[in-house]
Amino acid sequence: MHFLIDLIFFLFKILYRICENACNKLCSFFVSEKHVHDEIVLITGAGHGIGRELAFQYARLGATVVCLDINQQMNENSSNEIAKTIGRPVYAYQCDVTDNARVREVAEKIKKEVGDITILINNAGIMPCYNFLNLTPDQITSQFNVNVLSHFWTIQAFLPGMIERNYGHIVAISSIAGLAGVPHLTAYSATKFAVKGFMESLEEELRISSNGKSLIKFTTIYPSIVNTGLCKKPKIKYPLFMGLISPKDAAAIIISAQRQKINERSIPSYWKPLVDTFKIFPKRICEDLRDFLDFGLEPEY
């Protein structure tokens, strides 16, 4: 009897959640994006590509921007150019985000010199494109260090402050390859699937540990091929449908998703619903779709 009562209550809750989600989707078309001029935004991999564009665009929106990159010269060049263009300071710190001790050291320095990070964007990533049997142990390990473990180190460094204030937003850049495995990107796909699982698990852990009272937001982004130079040999059969995305456009979509508190977003937006839908079909149909689209990357060797 107790089970039946719980089941009925659960079914009514599902119906309520469906209606709630539909209303939220409808309202999202009319809700303005949250301002960021009071935020302190930290971006990893800010010296080039998407990270550099994120830094530029957040600075233009009035946020205080903190740039992290392993390449000190590129990072300082980006921050200096942004500061000169925007007319306000941009902070740059050299940091190997795969080094936990270094991340904690830089985090303490940032807190003293800039303030508490309120938006953390884990953007740094590498993407060697090789046949699986040609991957070296160092190439595999380095991808997991940069693409996955760095998320653990930065979030462990900055999440406690967010929990203390019950305020903050964590953004992770995954990939379309984190939704569906891509040939010649076996290690990369594995790391991006790991990012998705990590973000889902961490968000749920905070929900449970706070009894649903946590106000910290999470956003995971799944970009398609962005023209940052990492993709050496893109294979695109239908460029009008699946062409290369500019870092500027990718950054704008990421910022918009963060400001709207969107939990998951692919770039382009139709990719994630497409992948999710086709996963309910038999495997052979998914293979037929892949053959039809013929989209991906050629191996570097």
Backbone as CSV, one residue per row, in Angstrom:
resi,resn,N_x,N_y,N_z,CA_x,CA_y,CA_z,C_x,C_y,C_z
1,MET,0.840,-1.201,0.000,0.000,0.000,0.000,0.880,1.257,0.000
2,HIS,1.918,1.217,0.832,2.823,2.355,0.907,3.501,2.587,-0.446
3,PHE,3.859,1.480,-1.138,4.490,1.573,-2.454,3.530,2.228,-3.459
4,LEU,2.255,1.839,-3.445,1.279,2.389,-4.389,1.090,3.885,-4.175
5,ILE,1.041,4.309,-2.929,0.893,5.744,-2.629,2.104,6.516,-3.150
6,ASP,3.298,5.967,-2.887,4.521,6.620,-3.376,4.551,6.665,-4.893
7,LEU,4.096,5.584,-5.530,4.095,5.521,-6.997,3.147,6.549,-7.587
8,ILE,1.947,6.670,-7.026,0.974,7.652,-7.522,1.516,9.066,-7.354
9,PHE,2.110,9.316,-6.197,2.703,10.635,-5.948,3.817,10.913,-6.958
10,PHE,4.626,9.894,-7.232,5.730,10.034,-8.179,5.207,10.322,-9.585
11,LEU,4.156,9.639,-10.008,3.590,9.846,-11.345,3.003,11.251,-11.489
12,PHE,2.351,11.730,-10.442,1.838,13.103,-10.480,2.993,14.110,-10.545
13,LYS,4.085,13.803,-9.847,5.239,14.689,-9.880,5.850,14.737,-11.286
14,ILE,5.895,13.581,-11.959,6.409,13.550,-13.335,5.546,14.428,-14.238
15,LEU,4.229,14.308,-14.106,3.325,15.125,-14.917,3.552,16.608,-14.647
16,TYR,3.734,16.938,-13.366,4.000,18.331,-12.996,5.311,18.820,-13.617
17,ARG,6.344,17.970,-13.558,7.648,18.360,-14.102,7.581,18.559,-15.608
18,ILE,6.801,17.732,-16.298,6.649,17.888,-17.748,6.011,19.238,-18.067
19,CYS,4.950,19.573,-17.335,4.279,20.866,-17.537,5.202,22.023,-17.182
20,GLU,5.945,21.851,-16.076,6.881,22.878,-15.642,7.950,23.120,-16.697
21,ASN,8.489,22.027,-17.259,9.526,22.154,-18.280,9.002,22.835,-19.532
22,ALA,7.760,22.480,-19.933,7.161,23.096,-21.107,6.979,24.601,-20.897
23,CYS,6.541,24.986,-19.703,6.361,26.408,-19.391,7.700,27.140,-19.392
24,ASN,8.720,26.488,-18.832,10.053,27.110,-18.804,10.598,27.307,-20.208
25,LYS,10.385,26.306,-21.080,10.836,26.427,-22.465,10.143,27.593,-23.151
26,LEU,8.836,27.732,-22.897,8.073,28.815,-23.510,8.530,30.162,-22.980
27,CYS,8.737,30.236,-21.679,9.142,31.498,-21.058,10.554,31.913,-21.463
28,SER,11.398,30.930,-21.807,12.785,31.239,-22.157,12.884,32.129,-23.390
29,PHE,11.856,32.100,-24.231,11.863,32.952,-25.423,11.662,34.425,-25.065
30,PHE,11.141,34.680,-23.871,10.828,36.048,-23.474,11.708,36.560,-22.338
31,VAL,12.511,35.677,-21.752,13.349,36.067,-20.620,14.670,36.629,-21.124
32,SER,15.071,37.777,-20.609,16.345,38.375,-21.006,17.496,37.633,-20.348
33,GLU,18.672,37.711,-20.961,19.838,37.028,-20.424,20.346,37.748,-19.176
34,LYS,20.824,36.981,-18.226,21.328,37.521,-16.967,22.561,38.392,-17.229
35,HIS,22.623,39.551,-16.593,23.792,40.412,-16.776,25.001,39.800,-16.080
36,VAL,26.183,40.171,-16.517,27.412,39.593,-15.935,28.377,40.676,-15.461
37,HIS,27.935,41.934,-15.402,28.888,42.995,-15.074,29.353,42.967,-13.619
38,ASP,28.716,42.168,-12.765,29.196,42.012,-11.388,29.958,40.704,-11.185
39,GLU,30.159,39.952,-12.266,30.762,38.633,-12.150,32.285,38.678,-12.365
40,ILE,32.964,37.724,-11.739,34.391,37.500,-12.002,34.481,36.157,-12.732
41,VAL,34.880,36.215,-13.994,34.860,35.048,-14.873,36.281,34.538,-15.093
42,LEU,36.508,33.275,-14.790,37.799,32.653,-15.059,37.668,31.705,-16.241
43,ILE,38.573,31.843,-17.203,38.532,31.042,-18.427,39.863,30.326,-18.589
44,THR,39.843,29.007,-18.676,41.069,28.270,-18.935,41.283,28.162,-20.448
45,GLY,42.544,28.092,-20.852,42.847,28.058,-22.279,42.470,29.349,-22.967
46,ALA,42.720,30.479,-22.287,42.258,31.781,-22.784,43.222,32.429,-23.771
47,GLY,44.336,31.786,-24.054,45.334,32.410,-24.918,45.009,32.371,-26.388
48,HIS,44.063,31.516,-26.790,43.741,31.408,-28.216,42.359,30.769,-28.373
49,GLY,41.892,30.748,-29.606,40.663,30.035,-29.954,39.430,30.498,-29.211
50,ILE,38.616,29.529,-28.798,37.356,29.832,-28.108,37.622,30.586,-26.812
51,GLY,38.657,30.189,-26.080,38.952,30.837,-24.804,39.229,32.314,-24.958
52,ARG,39.989,32.656,-25.981,40.310,34.060,-26.244,39.041,34.850,-26.567
53,GLU,38.175,34.271,-27.381,36.918,34.935,-27.734,35.994,35.067,-26.528
54,LEU,35.977,34.034,-25.686,35.176,34.121,-24.456,35.643,35.286,-23.594
55,ALA,36.965,35.423,-23.463,37.515,36.514,-22.654,37.119,37.868,-23.232
56,PHE,37.257,38.032,-24.545,36.872,39.277,-25.197,35.409,39.608,-24.947
57,GLN,34.540,38.635,-25.174,33.101,38.909,-25.126,32.602,39.118,-23.697
58,TYR,33.148,38.380,-22.745,32.762,38.632,-21.350,33.235,40.020,-20.906
59,ALA,34.427,40.404,-21.342,34.935,41.735,-20.984,34.049,42.823,-21.577
60,ARG,33.610,42.635,-22.805,32.720,43.618,-23.440,31.393,43.736,-22.697
61,LEU,30.968,42.644,-22.063,29.716,42.652,-21.307,29.886,43.242,-19.910
62,GLY,31.117,43.607,-19.559,31.355,44.266,-18.279,31.846,43.358,-17.173
63,ALA,32.096,42.085,-17.474,32.592,41.173,-16.436,34.070,41.419,-16.171
64,THR,34.506,41.082,-14.977,35.935,41.049,-14.673,36.467,39.709,-15.149
65,VAL,37.441,39.739,-16.044,37.900,38.520,-16.712,39.280,38.113,-16.209
66,VAL,39.404,36.823,-15.888,40.671,36.228,-15.474,41.039,35.159,-16.492
67,CYS,42.199,35.319,-17.130,42.640,34.406,-18.180,43.706,33.448,-17.652
68,LEU,43.495,32.155,-17.860,44.497,31.147,-17.517,44.939,30.436,-18.783
69,ASP,46.244,30.253,-18.914,46.769,29.492,-20.047,48.178,29.029,-19.704
70,ILE,48.575,27.904,-20.248,49.928,27.400,-20.013,50.954,28.214,-20.775
71,ASN,50.508,28.832,-21.897,51.399,29.658,-22.714,51.318,31.106,-22.222
72,GLN,52.318,31.523,-21.475,52.294,32.841,-20.847,52.247,33.972,-21.857
73,GLN,53.019,33.860,-22.935,53.070,34.943,-23.914,51.735,35.123,-24.611
74,MET,51.119,34.022,-25.070,49.819,34.111,-25.739,48.764,34.641,-24.786
75,ASN,48.825,34.200,-23.543,47.842,34.630,-22.554,47.954,36.126,-22.282
76,GLU,49.172,36.607,-22.123,49.380,38.036,-21.873,49.036,38.865,-23.103
77,ASN,49.342,38.363,-24.291,48.977,39.083,-25.513,47.468,39.253,-25.607
78,SER,46.733,38.176,-25.326,45.272,38.240,-25.369,44.732,39.221,-24.338
79,SER,45.204,39.095,-23.097,44.676,39.943,-22.021,45.020,41.411,-22.268
80,ASN,46.232,41.680,-22.755,46.622,43.067,-23.032,45.786,43.663,-24.158
81,GLU,45.538,42.872,-25.187,44.726,43.359,-26.311,43.297,43.634,-25.868
82,ILE,42.754,42.729,-25.056,41.389,42.922,-24.552,41.317,44.169,-23.679
83,ALA,42.269,44.311,-22.774,42.283,45.474,-21.880,42.384,46.771,-22.674
84,LYS,43.209,46.768,-23.713,43.380,47.963,-24.543,42.094,48.275,-25.304
85,THR,41.440,47.247,-25.795,40.205,47.433,-26.570,39.036,47.855,-25.686
86,ILE,38.901,47.197,-24.547,37.749,47.427,-23.669,37.970,48.623,-22.750
87,GLY,39.222,48.890,-22.409,39.519,50.010,-21.524,39.378,49.688,-20.061
88,ARG,39.511,48.426,-19.692,39.483,48.031,-18.290,40.410,46.841,-18.103
89,PRO,40.901,46.623,-16.884,41.917,45.579,-16.688,41.389,44.171,-16.940
90,VAL,42.262,43.347,-17.488,42.018,41.920,-17.649,43.199,41.207,-17.003
91,TYR,42.938,40.197,-16.200,43.984,39.555,-15.418,44.448,38.271,-16.097
92,ALA,45.750,38.097,-16.199,46.326,36.927,-16.854,47.262,36.199,-15.910
93,TYR,47.104,34.875,-15.828,47.955,34.044,-14.986,48.428,32.840,-15.791
94,GLN,49.731,32.612,-15.771,50.272,31.411,-16.402,49.970,30.226,-15.497
95,CYS,49.379,29.191,-16.059,49.012,28.037,-15.232,48.881,26.791,-16.086
96,ASP,49.557,25.740,-15.670,49.367,24.415,-16.248,48.222,23.773,-15.480
97,VAL,47.040,23.724,-16.097,45.852,23.260,-15.377,45.868,21.762,-15.118
98,THR,46.859,21.047,-15.643,46.988,19.629,-15.320,47.757,19.408,-14.022
99,ASP,48.323,20.476,-13.479,49.128,20.415,-12.255,48.269,20.889,-11.081
100,ASN,47.795,19.962,-10.278,46.879,20.296,-9.189,47.479,21.309,-8.216
101,ALA,48.737,21.120,-7.862,49.385,22.033,-6.914,49.476,23.439,-7.502
102,ARG,49.800,23.533,-8.772,49.905,24.847,-9.424,48.528,25.515,-9.516
103,VAL,47.498,24.746,-9.815,46.141,25.305,-9.877,45.749,25.890,-8.527
104,ARG,46.023,25.193,-7.449,45.677,25.682,-6.115,46.490,26.934,-5.753
105,GLU,47.731,26.946,-6.157,48.580,28.111,-5.909,48.056,29.336,-6.633
106,VAL,47.710,29.175,-7.905,47.183,30.289,-8.695,45.807,30.714,-8.180
107,ALA,44.996,29.753,-7.748,43.667,30.075,-7.222,43.761,30.980,-6.000
108,GLU,44.701,30.693,-5.104,44.895,31.536,-3.933,45.344,32.938,-4.337
109,LYS,46.211,33.008,-5.324,46.704,34.297,-5.805,45.572,35.113,-6.422
110,ILE,44.720,34.456,-7.198,43.583,35.138,-7.827,42.627,35.675,-6.771
111,LYS,42.363,34.874,-5.750,41.438,35.309,-4.693,41.950,36.564,-3.997
112,LYS,43.266,36.630,-3.770,43.851,37.792,-3.105,43.907,39.010,-4.015
113,GLU,44.232,38.808,-5.289,44.479,39.929,-6.199,43.244,40.381,-6.977
114,VAL,42.279,39.479,-7.179,41.107,39.821,-7.998,39.810,39.684,-7.202
115,GLY,39.659,38.549,-6.527,38.422,38.299,-5.783,37.947,36.876,-6.004
116,ASP,36.741,36.596,-5.546,36.178,35.251,-5.647,35.612,35.005,-7.042
117,ILE,36.019,33.903,-7.651,35.512,33.534,-8.971,34.038,33.158,-8.849
118,THR,33.205,33.743,-9.700,31.773,33.420,-9.687,31.351,32.623,-10.919
119,ILE,32.112,32.722,-12.008,31.846,31.912,-13.205,33.159,31.257,-13.621
120,LEU,33.173,29.931,-13.631,34.352,29.172,-14.031,34.061,28.472,-15.346
121,ILE,34.899,28.730,-16.349,34.712,28.086,-17.652,35.927,27.216,-17.949
122,ASN,35.717,25.916,-17.892,36.769,24.952,-18.202,36.783,24.705,-19.707
123,ASN,37.639,25.455,-20.370,37.683,25.445,-21.828,38.930,24.761,-22.384
124,ALA,40.013,24.734,-21.629,41.279,24.200,-22.137,41.111,22.766,-22.629
125,GLY,41.696,22.481,-23.787,41.590,21.131,-24.329,42.576,20.903,-25.458
126,ILE,42.904,19.643,-25.701,43.755,19.270,-26.826,43.062,18.146,-27.594
127,MET,43.406,18.004,-28.893,42.676,17.046,-29.724,43.568,16.431,-30.800
128,PRO,44.519,15.593,-30.444,45.249,14.834,-31.467,44.286,13.900,-32.189
129,CYS,44.426,13.805,-33.495,43.507,12.991,-34.303,44.305,11.891,-35.000
130,TYR,44.351,10.711,-34.376,45.140,9.604,-34.905,44.317,8.315,-34.886
131,ASN,44.709,7.379,-35.732,44.161,6.039,-35.595,44.516,5.502,-34.213
132,PHE,43.596,4.741,-33.625,43.770,4.296,-32.244,45.103,3.586,-32.017
133,LEU,45.466,2.683,-32.913,46.682,1.902,-32.703,47.951,2.718,-32.893
134,ASN,47.814,3.932,-33.427,48.972,4.814,-33.575,49.142,5.766,-32.398
135,LEU,48.171,5.782,-31.487,48.264,6.657,-30.319,49.349,6.153,-29.372
136,THR,50.181,7.062,-28.915,51.203,6.704,-27.939,50.631,6.832,-26.530
137,PRO,51.206,6.153,-25.561,50.751,6.302,-24.168,50.773,7.759,-23.709
138,ASP,51.797,8.526,-24.108,51.874,9.936,-23.704,50.728,10.745,-24.295
139,GLN,50.355,10.466,-25.547,49.254,11.197,-26.177,47.928,10.898,-25.480
140,ILE,47.729,9.655,-25.113,46.498,9.281,-24.405,46.455,9.935,-23.028
141,THR,47.547,9.819,-22.292,47.609,10.379,-20.940,47.441,11.892,-20.946
142,SER,48.101,12.560,-21.896,48.027,14.029,-21.934,46.613,14.505,-22.223
143,GLN,45.872,13.768,-23.059,44.487,14.168,-23.338,43.613,14.047,-22.100
144,PHE,43.796,12.989,-21.342,43.005,12.855,-20.115,43.420,13.895,-19.075
145,ASN,44.709,14.214,-19.020,45.173,15.232,-18.069,44.576,16.604,-18.381
146,VAL,44.624,16.996,-19.660,44.151,18.332,-20.052,42.626,18.387,-20.130
147,ASN,42.029,17.387,-20.763,40.597,17.448,-21.074,39.686,17.025,-19.932
148,VAL,40.221,16.263,-18.971,39.373,15.770,-17.881,39.898,16.190,-16.509
149,LEU,41.119,15.763,-16.184,41.609,15.988,-14.826,41.727,17.467,-14.484
150,SER,42.004,18.304,-15.478,42.073,19.741,-15.197,40.748,20.270,-14.664
151,HIS,39.622,19.684,-15.108,38.305,20.087,-14.585,38.217,19.779,-13.093
152,PHE,38.734,18.618,-12.703,38.720,18.247,-11.288,39.523,19.251,-10.468
153,TRP,40.713,19.604,-10.964,41.587,20.478,-10.178,41.018,21.896,-10.059
154,THR,40.517,22.458,-11.147,39.989,23.827,-11.077,38.712,23.885,-10.241
155,ILE,37.854,22.892,-10.398,36.596,22.914,-9.649,36.844,22.671,-8.163
156,GLN,37.779,21.780,-7.836,38.117,21.605,-6.420,38.699,22.882,-5.825
157,ALA,39.361,23.681,-6.657,39.954,24.922,-6.157,38.921,26.023,-5.954
158,PHE,37.915,26.103,-6.826,36.984,27.242,-6.787,35.585,26.909,-6.282
159,LEU,35.195,25.631,-6.309,33.849,25.272,-5.860,33.604,25.544,-4.377
160,PRO,34.572,25.306,-3.483,34.291,25.578,-2.060,33.827,27.013,-1.794
161,GLY,34.437,27.984,-2.489,34.008,29.367,-2.329,32.596,29.584,-2.837
162,MET,32.240,28.921,-3.942,30.880,29.030,-4.473,29.874,28.423,-3.504
163,ILE,30.241,27.281,-2.914,29.345,26.637,-1.944,29.160,27.522,-0.714
164,GLU,30.238,28.123,-0.278,30.171,29.005,0.895,29.221,30.172,0.661
165,ARG,29.247,30.728,-0.539,28.374,31.859,-0.880,27.037,31.399,-1.459
166,ASN,26.934,30.094,-1.760,25.776,29.524,-2.457,25.471,30.324,-3.723
167,TYR,26.517,30.532,-4.482,26.382,31.317,-5.713,27.539,30.975,-6.643
168,GLY,27.233,30.780,-7.909,28.281,30.536,-8.881,27.763,29.755,-10.074
169,HIS,28.604,29.670,-11.082,28.218,28.955,-12.305,29.470,28.280,-12.863
170,ILE,29.359,26.988,-13.153,30.463,26.222,-13.731,30.076,25.789,-15.140
171,VAL,30.932,26.120,-16.094,30.696,25.782,-17.499,31.807,24.851,-17.961
172,ALA,31.437,23.741,-18.581,32.416,22.796,-19.114,32.235,22.689,-20.625
173,ILE,33.352,22.756,-21.343,33.294,22.582,-22.788,33.585,21.116,-23.086
174,SER,32.557,20.394,-23.456,32.705,19.012,-23.899,32.832,19.035,-25.427
175,SER,32.078,18.233,-26.125,32.174,18.168,-27.588,31.044,17.301,-28.115
176,ILE,30.729,17.470,-29.402,29.832,16.519,-30.060,30.401,15.110,-29.927
177,ALA,31.744,15.017,-29.897,32.404,13.725,-29.706,32.195,13.183,-28.302
178,GLY,31.600,13.977,-27.418,31.220,13.524,-26.086,29.792,13.041,-26.022
179,LEU,29.101,13.096,-27.164,27.735,12.574,-27.266,27.686,11.318,-28.123
180,ALA,28.579,11.247,-29.097,28.666,10.082,-29.982,30.126,9.874,-30.355
181,GLY,30.605,8.658,-30.237,31.997,8.366,-30.538,32.358,8.703,-31.971
182,VAL,33.546,9.266,-32.157,33.994,9.698,-33.487,35.268,8.930,-33.852
183,PRO,35.305,8.324,-35.042,36.521,7.620,-35.465,37.731,8.543,-35.480
184,HIS,38.877,8.002,-35.154,40.164,8.709,-35.099,40.249,9.676,-33.923
185,LEU,39.220,9.683,-33.085,39.223,10.528,-31.884,38.869,9.680,-30.658
186,THR,39.430,8.472,-30.603,39.031,7.560,-29.526,39.350,8.124,-28.145
187,ALA,40.572,8.602,-27.959,40.941,9.162,-26.649,40.185,10.450,-26.387
188,TYR,40.099,11.306,-27.399,39.402,12.585,-27.255,37.927,12.356,-26.913
189,SER,37.265,11.451,-27.654,35.860,11.160,-27.363,35.692,10.645,-25.946
190,ALA,36.595,9.780,-25.520,36.519,9.248,-24.156,36.611,10.372,-23.121
191,THR,37.499,11.335,-23.355,37.635,12.440,-22.395,36.388,13.310,-22.374
192,LYS,35.792,13.520,-23.540,34.620,14.400,-23.592,33.364,13.720,-23.046
193,PHE,33.278,12.394,-23.208,32.218,11.656,-22.516,32.423,11.766,-21.011
194,ALA,33.677,11.712,-20.576,33.991,11.815,-19.151,33.557,13.164,-18.591
195,VAL,33.759,14.231,-19.350,33.343,15.569,-18.908,31.831,15.601,-18.693
196,LYS,31.089,15.024,-19.619,29.629,14.973,-19.487,29.219,14.239,-18.210
197,GLY,29.815,13.054,-17.980,29.487,12.282,-16.785,29.883,12.997,-15.502
198,PHE,31.039,13.646,-15.532,31.517,14.375,-14.357,30.563,15.507,-13.995
199,MET,30.153,16.292,-14.976,29.264,17.426,-14.711,27.908,16.960,-14.189
200,GLU,27.368,15.898,-14.789,26.079,15.381,-14.330,26.181,14.874,-12.884
201,SER,27.252,14.142,-12.591,27.431,13.586,-11.254,27.626,14.677,-10.212
202,LEU,28.446,15.678,-10.543,28.720,16.757,-9.594,27.468,17.583,-9.312
203,GLU,26.714,17.873,-10.345,25.483,18.645,-10.152,24.506,17.891,-9.246
204,GLU,24.392,16.584,-9.483,23.480,15.782,-8.668,23.978,15.681,-7.234
205,GLU,25.286,15.579,-7.054,25.859,15.509,-5.712,25.544,16.777,-4.916
206,LEU,25.665,17.937,-5.566,25.355,19.195,-4.880,23.869,19.310,-4.572
207,ARG,23.034,18.811,-5.483,21.589,18.854,-5.236,21.235,18.029,-4.004
208,ILE,21.808,16.826,-3.911,21.499,15.940,-2.788,22.086,16.478,-1.486
209,SER,23.348,16.909,-1.529,24.019,17.351,-0.299,23.421,18.640,0.261
210,SER,22.794,19.445,-0.613,22.194,20.705,-0.159,20.693,20.597,0.068
211,ASN,20.149,19.370,-0.082,18.693,19.168,0.030,17.940,20.043,-0.969
212,GLY,18.519,20.177,-2.158,17.857,20.937,-3.225,17.979,22.436,-3.088
213,LYS,18.830,22.912,-2.164,18.926,24.346,-1.917,20.129,25.001,-2.600
214,SER,20.941,24.210,-3.303,22.102,24.788,-3.975,21.665,25.681,-5.133
215,LEU,22.241,26.874,-5.194,21.950,27.819,-6.279,23.091,27.873,-7.297
216,ILE,24.046,26.965,-7.172,25.155,26.912,-8.120,24.666,26.252,-9.408
217,LYS,24.951,26.881,-10.534,24.462,26.418,-11.830,25.552,25.679,-12.597
218,PHE,25.118,24.781,-13.465,26.031,23.990,-14.288,25.596,24.037,-15.742
219,THR,26.552,24.212,-16.629,26.274,24.210,-18.067,27.350,23.390,-18.766
220,THR,26.922,22.447,-19.595,27.851,21.659,-20.410,27.574,21.948,-21.874
221,ILE,28.638,22.276,-22.608,28.537,22.669,-24.016,29.136,21.574,-24.895
222,TYR,28.440,21.279,-25.997,28.898,20.252,-26.934,29.078,20.871,-28.329
223,PRO,30.246,21.476,-28.578,30.446,22.089,-29.901,30.761,21.042,-30.965
224,SER,30.372,21.371,-32.182,30.829,20.618,-33.345,32.230,21.115,-33.683
225,ILE,32.676,21.000,-34.921,34.042,21.377,-35.269,34.175,22.900,-35.298
226,VAL,34.987,23.423,-34.383,35.243,24.860,-34.310,36.595,25.136,-34.968
227,ASN,36.643,26.175,-35.756,37.835,26.487,-36.553,38.901,27.179,-35.703
228,THR,39.504,26.392,-34.799,40.535,26.934,-33.909,41.944,26.507,-34.315
229,GLY,42.040,25.647,-35.323,43.338,25.122,-35.729,43.628,23.750,-35.172
230,LEU,42.821,23.286,-34.188,43.018,21.951,-33.632,42.622,20.864,-34.627
231,CYS,41.627,21.155,-35.459,41.147,20.177,-36.443,41.982,20.307,-37.714
232,LYS,42.916,19.405,-37.893,43.844,19.510,-39.027,43.201,19.083,-40.337
233,LYS,42.372,18.030,-40.293,41.798,17.491,-41.532,40.301,17.231,-41.369
234,PRO,39.481,18.299,-41.285,38.032,18.089,-41.144,37.435,17.456,-42.400
235,LYS,36.448,16.607,-42.184,35.742,15.943,-43.282,34.281,16.370,-43.225
236,ILE,33.893,17.248,-44.157,32.549,17.833,-44.114,31.893,17.653,-45.482
237,LYS,30.898,16.795,-45.544,30.212,16.489,-46.805,29.187,17.556,-47.158
238,TYR,28.493,18.082,-46.135,27.442,19.073,-46.359,27.769,20.340,-45.570
239,PRO,28.609,21.215,-46.105,29.067,22.394,-45.354,27.952,23.367,-44.967
240,LEU,26.877,23.424,-45.753,25.782,24.325,-45.399,25.065,23.853,-44.139
241,PHE,25.088,22.539,-43.908,24.393,21.945,-42.771,25.323,21.775,-41.575
242,MET,26.593,21.478,-41.855,27.533,21.158,-40.778,28.902,21.766,-41.048
243,GLY,28.948,23.033,-41.370,30.214,23.683,-41.659,31.012,23.994,-40.401
244,LEU,32.250,24.454,-40.606,33.085,24.861,-39.483,32.462,26.052,-38.761
245,ILE,32.602,26.070,-37.448,32.060,27.153,-36.620,33.203,28.069,-36.235
246,SER,33.000,29.364,-36.315,34.051,30.293,-35.927,34.143,30.373,-34.405
247,PRO,35.337,30.586,-33.856,35.470,30.740,-32.401,34.584,31.862,-31.853
248,LYS,34.442,32.924,-32.620,33.619,34.052,-32.186,32.165,33.631,-32.005
249,ASP,31.622,32.897,-32.990,30.232,32.438,-32.895,30.070,31.424,-31.764
250,ALA,31.042,30.515,-31.632,30.967,29.513,-30.566,30.958,30.185,-29.197
251,ALA,31.829,31.169,-29.010,31.902,31.873,-27.728,30.594,32.584,-27.412
252,ALA,29.990,33.215,-28.419,28.728,33.931,-28.213,27.625,32.976,-27.752
253,ILE,27.580,31.781,-28.342,26.562,30.799,-27.969,26.819,30.277,-26.556
254,ILE,28.079,30.044,-26.215,28.427,29.572,-24.875,28.012,30.596,-23.819
255,ILE,28.331,31.855,-24.067,27.987,32.914,-23.116,26.477,33.055,-22.980
256,SER,25.777,32.976,-24.093,24.316,33.062,-24.055,23.725,31.915,-23.238
257,ALA,24.256,30.695,-23.410,23.764,29.545,-22.646,24.027,29.732,-21.157
258,GLN,25.207,30.257,-20.828,25.515,30.497,-19.418,24.587,31.557,-18.826
259,ARG,24.369,32.634,-19.563,23.539,33.724,-19.054,22.067,33.325,-18.938
260,GLN,21.643,32.351,-19.746,20.266,31.848,-19.664,20.140,30.646,-18.719
261,LYS,21.277,30.251,-18.129,21.301,29.111,-17.198,20.826,27.822,-17.857
262,ILE,21.224,27.633,-19.112,20.885,26.414,-19.838,21.820,25.300,-19.386
263,ASN,21.267,24.158,-19.062,22.051,23.064,-18.500,22.944,22.390,-19.539
264,GLU,22.423,22.109,-20.716,23.194,21.489,-21.789,22.840,22.155,-23.112
265,ARG,23.876,22.372,-23.929,23.644,23.031,-25.219,24.687,22.542,-26.225
266,SER,24.229,22.131,-27.380,25.162,21.763,-28.446,25.292,22.936,-29.409
267,ILE,26.392,22.929,-30.143,26.633,23.958,-31.160,26.948,23.247,-32.477
268,PRO,26.055,23.334,-33.470,24.745,23.978,-33.511,23.735,23.293,-32.570
269,SER,22.649,23.993,-32.284,21.704,23.539,-31.261,20.991,22.245,-31.635
270,TYR,20.880,21.939,-32.952,20.134,20.748,-33.344,20.924,19.451,-33.144
271,TRP,22.230,19.529,-32.872,23.052,18.325,-32.788,22.645,17.418,-31.627
272,LYS,22.512,17.969,-30.435,22.201,17.106,-29.281,20.832,16.438,-29.419
273,PRO,19.761,17.168,-29.766,18.477,16.478,-29.963,18.549,15.415,-31.062
274,LEU,19.330,15.690,-32.110,19.468,14.714,-33.194,20.142,13.441,-32.683
275,VAL,21.252,13.602,-31.953,21.970,12.444,-31.417,21.093,11.682,-30.430
276,ASP,20.429,12.410,-29.526,19.575,11.761,-28.523,18.444,10.979,-29.185
277,THR,17.860,11.544,-30.236,16.744,10.892,-30.921,17.189,9.615,-31.613
278,PHE,18.296,9.679,-32.336,18.728,8.517,-33.104,19.243,7.391,-32.220
279,LYS,19.585,7.692,-30.971,20.050,6.635,-30.075,18.947,5.663,-29.673
280,ILE,17.685,6.040,-29.899,16.588,5.119,-29.583,16.359,4.124,-30.714
281,PHE,16.963,4.389,-31.882,16.797,3.505,-33.025,17.837,2.389,-33.001
282,PRO,17.592,1.316,-33.790,18.589,0.246,-33.874,19.952,0.775,-34.321
283,LYS,21.000,0.084,-33.911,22.365,0.518,-34.185,22.624,0.683,-35.680
284,ARG,22.053,-0.180,-36.499,22.305,-0.102,-37.939,21.766,1.191,-38.541
285,ILE,20.660,1.693,-37.981,20.122,2.963,-38.472,21.071,4.103,-38.137
286,CYS,21.639,4.067,-36.940,22.623,5.083,-36.552,23.838,5.027,-37.474
287,GLU,24.246,3.816,-37.835,25.377,3.676,-38.754,25.023,4.225,-40.130
288,ASP,23.795,3.985,-40.564,23.353,4.528,-41.857,23.363,6.051,-41.844
289,LEU,22.945,6.636,-40.718,22.965,8.097,-40.593,24.394,8.622,-40.660
290,ARG,25.302,7.959,-39.965,26.706,8.375,-40.003,27.249,8.315,-41.433
291,ASP,26.920,7.238,-42.158,27.395,7.105,-43.535,26.806,8.187,-44.430
292,PHE,25.562,8.539,-44.172,24.906,9.585,-44.968,25.550,10.943,-44.722
293,LEU,25.792,11.265,-43.453,26.370,12.567,-43.120,27.849,12.630,-43.483
294,ASP,28.561,11.495,-43.303,29.998,11.407,-43.621,30.750,12.613,-43.060
295,PHE,30.612,12.803,-41.758,31.132,13.993,-41.077,32.123,13.569,-40.011
296,GLY,33.255,14.243,-39.955,34.226,13.901,-38.934,35.601,14.457,-39.243
297,LEU,36.627,13.691,-38.901,38.004,14.120,-39.106,38.818,12.983,-39.710
298,GLU,39.690,13.346,-40.629,40.647,12.373,-41.157,41.825,12.284,-40.180
299,PRO,42.395,11.094,-40.012,43.536,10.973,-39.090,44.748,11.730,-39.600
300,GLU,45.530,12.265,-38.658,46.758,12.964,-39.023,47.798,11.969,-39.507
301,TYR,47.738,10.744,-39.015,48.535,9.636,-39.585,47.987,8.328,-39.081
